[in-house]
Rosetta silent file (secondary structure, phi, psi, omega in degrees, C-alpha in Angstrom):
SEQUENCE: XXXXXXXXXXXXXXXXXXXXXXXXXXXXXXXXXXXXXXXXXXXXXXXXXXXXXXXXXXXXXXXXXXXXXXXXXXXXXXXXXXXXXXXXXXXXXX
SCORE:     score description
SCORE:     0.000 S_00000001
   1 L     0.000   89.447 -173.607  -16.936    0.837   92.207 S_00000001
   2 H   -58.735  -33.565 -176.388  -14.926    4.034   92.090 S_00000001
   3 H   -64.936  -36.856  177.964  -14.074    3.667   88.395 S_00000001
   4 H   -63.831  -39.715  178.106  -17.730    3.871   87.378 S_00000001
   5 H   -65.107  -30.245  175.654  -18.035    7.115   89.349 S_00000001
   6 H   -67.789  -39.062 -177.573  -15.066    8.487   87.382 S_00000001
   7 H   -76.232  -30.196 -173.201  -16.832    7.635   84.096 S_00000001
   8 H   -49.164  -48.029 -176.332  -20.298    8.931   85.023 S_00000001
   9 L   -65.784  -22.918 -174.890  -19.755   12.636   84.306 S_00000001
  10 L  -113.263   -2.211 -178.213  -18.375   11.980   80.805 S_00000001
  11 L  -123.196  124.203  175.835  -20.312    8.877   79.698 S_00000001
  12 L   -73.385  -39.650  178.560  -23.996    8.814   78.877 S_00000001
  13 L  -126.120  137.309  176.009  -23.975    5.002   78.716 S_00000001
  14 E  -117.574  125.919 -179.967  -21.603    2.638   80.494 S_00000001
  15 E  -114.159  116.875  179.996  -21.304   -0.901   79.159 S_00000001
  16 E  -102.661  121.159  177.859  -19.676   -3.400   81.481 S_00000001
  17 E   -99.237  118.470 -179.179  -18.523   -6.651   79.853 S_00000001
  18 L   -66.958  160.019  178.324  -18.248   -9.442   82.380 S_00000001
  19 L   -65.822  144.545  176.822  -15.195  -11.684   82.524 S_00000001
  20 L   -80.979  163.788 -178.254  -15.179  -14.732   80.292 S_00000001
  21 L   -78.039  129.620  174.172  -14.954  -18.265   81.648 S_00000001
  22 L   -78.672  164.606  172.838  -11.456  -19.683   82.011 S_00000001
  23 L   -67.766  153.941  179.074  -10.721  -23.295   81.160 S_00000001
  24 L   -83.792  109.272  174.985  -11.106  -25.672   84.064 S_00000001
  25 L  -134.929  131.486 -178.107   -7.650  -26.541   85.389 S_00000001
  26 L   -66.315  -25.954 -178.981   -7.023  -27.596   88.935 S_00000001
  27 L   -81.348  -16.383 -177.723   -3.650  -25.774   89.017 S_00000001
  28 L   -81.403  140.881  177.269   -5.134  -22.415   87.968 S_00000001
  29 L   -70.839  -40.721 -179.156   -6.171  -19.890   90.581 S_00000001
  30 L   -85.667  103.222  176.871   -8.961  -18.540   88.367 S_00000001
  31 L   -97.460  160.772  175.498  -11.564  -21.270   88.145 S_00000001
  32 H   -56.439  -37.932 -179.820  -14.875  -20.921   86.307 S_00000001
  33 H   -65.084  -42.249  179.927  -16.651  -20.958   89.683 S_00000001
  34 H   -66.735  -42.127  179.015  -14.492  -18.151   91.072 S_00000001
  35 H   -66.163  -38.990  177.161  -14.951  -15.997   87.958 S_00000001
  36 H   -62.518  -40.086  177.480  -18.732  -16.602   88.043 S_00000001
  37 H   -64.934  -44.898  177.662  -18.761  -15.471   91.690 S_00000001
  38 H   -58.531  -48.381  179.311  -16.704  -12.379   90.830 S_00000001
  39 H   -59.039  -41.520  179.915  -19.055  -11.520   87.953 S_00000001
  40 H   -62.723  -43.969  179.715  -22.081  -11.930   90.223 S_00000001
  41 H   -64.730  -42.484  179.255  -20.637   -9.594   92.876 S_00000001
  42 H   -64.888  -42.374  179.182  -19.731   -6.943   90.300 S_00000001
  43 H   -60.585  -44.149  178.278  -23.193   -7.163   88.717 S_00000001
  44 H   -63.630  -41.359  179.676  -24.869   -6.673   92.112 S_00000001
  45 H   -65.421  -41.100  178.687  -22.596   -3.728   92.934 S_00000001
  46 H   -66.359  -39.943 -179.374  -23.312   -2.072   89.578 S_00000001
  47 H   -67.023  -29.516 -179.017  -27.077   -2.598   89.971 S_00000001
  48 H   -94.301   -7.356 -174.043  -27.016   -1.017   93.425 S_00000001
  49 L   -82.306  176.170 -176.339  -24.603    1.785   92.545 S_00000001
  50 L   -68.909  -17.864 -178.893  -25.124    5.410   91.647 S_00000001
  51 L  -105.926   18.045 -175.332  -24.757    4.719   87.913 S_00000001
  52 H   -56.136  -38.790 -176.388  -27.238    1.824   87.739 S_00000001
  53 H   -72.878  -16.868  179.957  -29.604    3.662   85.398 S_00000001
  54 H  -113.924   12.104 -177.796  -26.866    4.349   82.850 S_00000001
  55 E  -113.515  131.404  174.361  -25.063    1.000   83.093 S_00000001
  56 E  -117.298  138.468 -178.482  -25.680   -2.045   80.933 S_00000001
  57 E  -111.606  129.714  175.364  -24.014   -5.366   81.729 S_00000001
  58 E  -104.157  117.220 -179.856  -23.094   -7.872   79.035 S_00000001
  59 L   -87.669   96.842 -178.975  -22.883  -11.387   80.420 S_00000001
  60 L   -95.446   -2.086 -174.901  -20.230  -13.010   78.252 S_00000001
  61 H   -63.769  -54.296 -175.437  -19.462  -15.773   80.741 S_00000001
  62 H   -61.165  -45.847 -179.289  -21.984  -18.424   79.627 S_00000001
  63 H   -65.158  -33.732 -176.304  -21.296  -18.009   75.903 S_00000001
  64 H   -72.209  -20.065 -179.648  -17.536  -18.088   76.442 S_00000001
  65 L   -65.404  -23.514 -177.683  -17.670  -21.526   78.081 S_00000001
  66 L   -95.637    0.115 -179.672  -18.388  -23.089   74.672 S_00000001
  67 L   -96.517  153.328  175.971  -15.535  -21.379   72.783 S_00000001
  68 L   -69.083  146.849  177.575  -12.035  -22.710   72.319 S_00000001
  69 E  -103.310  142.979  174.107   -9.370  -21.188   74.501 S_00000001
  70 L   -75.856  -38.737  173.587   -5.994  -19.939   73.305 S_00000001
  71 L  -147.210 -165.904 -174.586   -4.664  -20.635   76.784 S_00000001
  72 L   -65.529  -23.771 -178.368   -6.274  -21.193   80.170 S_00000001
  73 L  -111.400  -34.296 -172.441   -7.655  -17.629   80.365 S_00000001
  74 L   -99.227  140.237  178.538   -7.831  -16.202   76.856 S_00000001
  75 E   -86.416  171.172 -179.418  -10.187  -17.287   74.121 S_00000001
  76 L   -70.777  163.137  179.809   -9.278  -17.677   70.467 S_00000001
  77 H   -57.736  -34.552  179.345   -9.169  -14.715   68.103 S_00000001
  78 H   -58.980  -38.245  178.488  -12.438  -15.886   66.513 S_00000001
  79 H   -60.843  -48.426 -176.713  -14.291  -15.305   69.793 S_00000001
  80 H   -67.100  -35.452  175.519  -13.108  -11.713   70.044 S_00000001
  81 H   -64.143  -45.958 -179.706  -13.920  -11.026   66.384 S_00000001
  82 H   -65.246  -40.429  177.840  -17.430  -12.435   66.813 S_00000001
  83 H   -62.603  -42.567  178.698  -17.910  -10.508   70.047 S_00000001
  84 H   -61.361  -42.452  177.474  -16.802   -7.309   68.308 S_00000001
  85 H   -62.358  -47.062  179.310  -19.315   -7.849   65.494 S_00000001
  86 H   -60.569  -44.010 -178.710  -22.113   -8.521   67.967 S_00000001
  87 H   -64.263  -43.735  179.491  -21.138   -5.520   70.044 S_00000001
  88 H   -61.965  -41.823  178.399  -20.980   -3.200   67.018 S_00000001
  89 H   -67.828  -33.164 -178.720  -24.442   -4.296   65.894 S_00000001
  90 H   -70.745  -40.116 -174.207  -25.815   -3.879   69.393 S_00000001
  91 H   -86.087  -11.729  178.850  -24.619   -0.305   69.934 S_00000001
  92 L   -53.642  -43.377  179.400  -25.624    1.075   66.531 S_00000001
  93 L   -64.415  -23.577 -179.465  -29.180    1.830   67.764 S_00000001
  94 L   -68.039    0.000    0.000  -27.765    3.824   70.712 S_00000001
């Protein structure tokens, strides 16, 4: 993951937010199963990479499956507001 290596020299902590779950539609290329597989591969690569000790992964996939979607890929504004609040509270101790 070349981008993580770009961030390493200037970031003490790297927080990777996994992709959220898309709605299940047979016509869509991005299915929940495909996104879950993608998230799993990225998580394994980050855990094995050179920045593993300074990288934290937030698994937003499972929680996003229960939120309303604005369209097949994007969640409603309420999800992003709630995520922002949670994220702000989480990083304050850092």
